Amino acid sequence: MISNRVRGVVGALVLSLTVLLAPGTAVAVLPAGFVDQAVFTGLVQPTNVAFAPDGRVFVAEKRGTIRVYDNLADTTPTTFADLRTNVYDYADLGLLGLALPPGFPITNPYVYVSYTYDAPIGGTAPVYRDTCAVRDNCVVSGRLSRLRASGNVAVGEQVLINDWCQQSTTHSVGDLRFGPDGALYASGGEGAGYSQVDYGQLGTPSNPCGDPPAPVGGSMTAPTAQGGSLRAQSLRSTGRARLNGTVIRVNPATGAGLPDNPLAASTDPNARRIVAYGLRNPYRFTLRPGTSDLWIGDVGAGLWEEVNRVVLPTASPVRNHGWPCYEGPGRYAPFDAANLNLCETLYAGGPAAVASPYYAYRHDQVIKAGDGCPPNGRGAISGMTFFPTTGTNYPAKFKGAFLFADVTRQCVWGVRPGASGAPNFGYIEPLGSTVGLPVDLAVGPDCNLWYVSLTSASVRRYVYKTGITGTCAV
């Protein structure tokens, strides 16, 4: 049984079993005609689901294992991969990203993963073995890899990128998605502490990631420090670009930035990869079907959750979403008060210097009046996807909708599309509550909405009336 005694969510997407579960979450509360069904059960902290065109279903578990089901009716999965030696499964950290490429498995037999690596950049795992004796003193990194599939078993790991230095227990690597052109997108958090202003001064020794202007162990002080949360602004810093707090767009065979990326001419290989930056914890993102329109859920700190939009990721300049100098619609007060150069120069550029959120909601306010999802002073966007316009028997108000979940409120909402096809947040429709903590959303081959429930150890779906009759491409 999961304990109700917890640390709570302190401005972070908490993916561990220490999160407070709201009472009455054993049964989902849904609109008339909808039923919540547990399809795959008995998992160990599942974090992500991916549907293959051949009918198989891949499920990532936070600890570093991937399970594969032969079809939607299979109840006895096979272990596709066991990466537990490499994966740092601690607090928010672990195996969080999973994606299948176009052409899988016939012409492209790879399964893509992103996970917290149990070693510093360039090190050899395991170092900490899923423990951390002293907070903010366990330096790890992130990996983006692909696993070659031979039937239902992985036969090798190719590491595409090892970056995303961090010492904190949160804001690690995030999501993976393939664009319509076959480009691989990946997100990662800034890897900073969440309980106080972190500009690189935390840890023993201080500045363990070697952020500018000091070396590892050097003094990091205002106004010149550029570490901690300021890694999200590394494209503007005096050092090399970091992948922390970014979304990247890369060649899925090599991990290199693509030649049509905004900074493709840069001499810095990380800069060549980045298509969005200034993000705190872009845990989940999605692309609007038929477009390269990128939608990013950025988990906030003290007050705001953000949905950010990048209409054309290949367009220049690269969009700066402002963290940690901004959060939601304005300046982020704790970093504003710290008088750090990277923030002060950004403020001097005025509102046009940053990309404002497409939509933001406060932790202390309801998302939709009467939605039955009380805020309780918390918020953390934990899943998003676009629902199909055809092939489903869902009510019309959900067709073509942008769907998103909040793990702390344990609910899902739909946002109707406007005339352009983009979400119109003036028309938010509550879809319902979840069983346990929702940490990923996906549309299944049956045209139902599926979600991954971390704490109920299951992958589940919302079925409407007769349900399970649709056919959707995956």
mmCIF file of N, CA, C and O in Angstrom, residues 1 4 18 38 45 65 72 75 86 101 134 142 153 174 176 198 242 257 296 312 335 350 364 366 402 438 456 460 473:
data_model
loop_
_atom_site.group_PDB
_atom_site.id
_atom_site.type_symbol
_atom_site.label_atom_id
_atom_site.label_comp_id
_atom_site.label_asym_id
_atom_site.label_seq_id
_atom_site.Cartn_x
_atom_site.Cartn_y
_atom_site.Cartn_z
ATOM 1 N N MET A 1 0.846 -1.193 0.000
ATOM 2 C CA MET A 1 0.000 0.000 0.000
ATOM 3 C C MET A 1 0.877 1.237 0.000
ATOM 4 O O MET A 1 1.924 1.280 0.635
ATOM 5 N N ASN A 4 0.404 7.629 2.717
ATOM 6 C CA ASN A 4 -0.091 8.986 2.538
ATOM 7 C C ASN A 4 0.806 10.017 3.199
ATOM 8 O O ASN A 4 0.536 11.211 3.134
ATOM 9 N N THR A 18 6.403 8.658 -3.147
ATOM 10 C CA THR A 18 6.240 9.513 -1.980
ATOM 11 C C THR A 18 5.280 10.654 -2.246
ATOM 12 O O THR A 18 5.178 11.585 -1.462
ATOM 13 N N ALA A 38 -8.502 -0.928 -16.875
ATOM 14 C CA ALA A 38 -7.107 -1.327 -16.715
ATOM 15 C C ALA A 38 -6.815 -2.434 -17.720
ATOM 16 O O ALA A 38 -7.456 -3.483 -17.703
ATOM 17 N N GLN A 45 6.016 0.600 -11.526
ATOM 18 C CA GLN A 45 6.124 2.029 -11.799
ATOM 19 C C GLN A 45 6.291 2.331 -13.297
ATOM 20 O O GLN A 45 7.303 2.860 -13.742
ATOM 21 N N THR A 65 13.435 -1.151 -16.962
ATOM 22 C CA THR A 65 13.018 -2.289 -17.767
ATOM 23 C C THR A 65 11.952 -1.864 -18.770
ATOM 24 O O THR A 65 11.191 -0.923 -18.534
ATOM 25 N N LEU A 72 -3.155 -6.062 -27.687
ATOM 26 C CA LEU A 72 -3.916 -5.433 -26.613
ATOM 27 C C LEU A 72 -4.530 -6.438 -25.658
ATOM 28 O O LEU A 72 -4.899 -6.083 -24.532
ATOM 29 N N THR A 75 -1.672 -10.747 -21.749
ATOM 30 C CA THR A 75 -1.547 -10.509 -20.305
ATOM 31 C C THR A 75 -0.216 -10.999 -19.749
ATOM 32 O O THR A 75 0.028 -10.891 -18.540
ATOM 33 N N ASN A 86 22.358 0.549 -15.828
ATOM 34 C CA ASN A 86 22.655 1.907 -16.296
ATOM 35 C C ASN A 86 21.706 2.965 -15.750
ATOM 36 O O ASN A 86 22.086 4.129 -15.588
ATOM 37 N N PRO A 101 10.197 4.444 -33.980
ATOM 38 C CA PRO A 101 10.393 5.270 -35.175
ATOM 39 C C PRO A 101 9.456 4.888 -36.305
ATOM 40 O O PRO A 101 8.862 3.793 -36.308
ATOM 41 N N VAL A 134 23.705 12.024 0.256
ATOM 42 C CA VAL A 134 23.635 13.434 0.619
ATOM 43 C C VAL A 134 22.951 14.189 -0.508
ATOM 44 O O VAL A 134 23.404 14.155 -1.660
ATOM 45 N N GLY A 142 22.162 12.306 -18.303
ATOM 46 C CA GLY A 142 21.068 11.740 -19.073
ATOM 47 C C GLY A 142 21.588 11.057 -20.318
ATOM 48 O O GLY A 142 22.638 11.426 -20.859
ATOM 49 N N VAL A 153 13.052 -8.999 -28.152
ATOM 50 C CA VAL A 153 14.210 -8.817 -27.277
ATOM 51 C C VAL A 153 15.159 -7.790 -27.876
ATOM 52 O O VAL A 153 15.393 -7.773 -29.094
ATOM 53 N N GLY A 174 13.305 13.763 -20.319
ATOM 54 C CA GLY A 174 11.852 13.712 -20.384
ATOM 55 C C GLY A 174 11.342 12.835 -21.505
ATOM 56 O O GLY A 174 11.536 11.622 -21.516
ATOM 57 N N LEU A 176 10.219 11.643 -25.639
ATOM 58 C CA LEU A 176 10.736 11.390 -26.989
ATOM 59 C C LEU A 176 9.563 11.342 -27.953
ATOM 60 O O LEU A 176 8.515 10.772 -27.645
ATOM 61 N N ASP A 198 18.809 28.008 -7.162
ATOM 62 C CA ASP A 198 20.031 27.257 -7.456
ATOM 63 C C ASP A 198 20.679 27.852 -8.698
ATOM 64 O O ASP A 198 20.158 27.729 -9.799
ATOM 65 N N ARG A 242 24.450 23.705 -23.012
ATOM 66 C CA ARG A 242 24.007 22.497 -22.315
ATOM 67 C C ARG A 242 22.640 22.104 -22.868
ATOM 68 O O ARG A 242 21.878 22.946 -23.330
ATOM 69 N N GLY A 257 22.669 17.131 -34.390
ATOM 70 C CA GLY A 257 21.680 18.105 -34.813
ATOM 71 C C GLY A 257 21.454 18.041 -36.312
ATOM 72 O O GLY A 257 22.390 17.766 -37.088
ATOM 73 N N ILE A 296 4.698 21.872 -25.813
ATOM 74 C CA ILE A 296 5.569 21.469 -24.714
ATOM 75 C C ILE A 296 4.889 21.751 -23.383
ATOM 76 O O ILE A 296 4.459 22.875 -23.115
ATOM 77 N N LEU A 312 7.142 26.273 -35.722
ATOM 78 C CA LEU A 312 8.047 25.665 -36.696
ATOM 79 C C LEU A 312 9.417 25.529 -36.052
ATOM 80 O O LEU A 312 10.182 26.503 -35.985
ATOM 81 N N PHE A 335 14.305 34.436 -8.745
ATOM 82 C CA PHE A 335 15.487 34.704 -9.570
ATOM 83 C C PHE A 335 15.598 36.181 -9.921
ATOM 84 O O PHE A 335 16.712 36.692 -10.105
ATOM 85 N N GLY A 350 13.149 43.238 -22.700
ATOM 86 C CA GLY A 350 11.708 43.442 -22.741
ATOM 87 C C GLY A 350 10.951 42.152 -23.024
ATOM 88 O O GLY A 350 11.542 41.086 -23.226
ATOM 89 N N ASP A 364 -2.965 27.405 -7.716
ATOM 90 C CA ASP A 364 -4.008 27.615 -6.716
ATOM 91 C C ASP A 364 -5.378 27.875 -7.330
ATOM 92 O O ASP A 364 -6.288 28.323 -6.640
ATOM 93 N N VAL A 366 -8.580 26.449 -10.184
ATOM 94 C CA VAL A 366 -9.102 25.346 -10.982
ATOM 95 C C VAL A 366 -8.822 25.614 -12.456
ATOM 96 O O VAL A 366 -8.677 26.761 -12.886
ATOM 97 N N PHE A 402 -6.806 18.769 -28.079
ATOM 98 C CA PHE A 402 -5.541 18.651 -27.375
ATOM 99 C C PHE A 402 -5.866 18.164 -25.967
ATOM 100 O O PHE A 402 -6.650 18.784 -25.252
ATOM 101 N N PRO A 438 -1.268 9.877 -13.318
ATOM 102 C CA PRO A 438 -1.063 9.776 -14.772
ATOM 103 C C PRO A 438 0.260 10.425 -15.182
ATOM 104 O O PRO A 438 0.479 11.609 -14.923
ATOM 105 N N SER A 456 -0.716 2.998 -9.824
ATOM 106 C CA SER A 456 -1.585 1.820 -9.853
ATOM 107 C C SER A 456 -0.946 0.695 -10.666
ATOM 108 O O SER A 456 -1.576 -0.331 -10.910
ATOM 109 N N ARG A 460 -3.839 2.095 -18.781
ATOM 110 C CA ARG A 460 -5.291 2.110 -18.760
ATOM 111 C C ARG A 460 -5.844 2.895 -19.944
ATOM 112 O O ARG A 460 -5.104 3.617 -20.624
ATOM 113 N N ALA A 473 -4.204 4.905 -36.782
ATOM 114 C CA ALA A 473 -2.811 4.637 -37.123
ATOM 115 C C ALA A 473 -1.926 5.016 -35.956
ATOM 116 O O ALA A 473 -2.171 5.988 -35.253
#
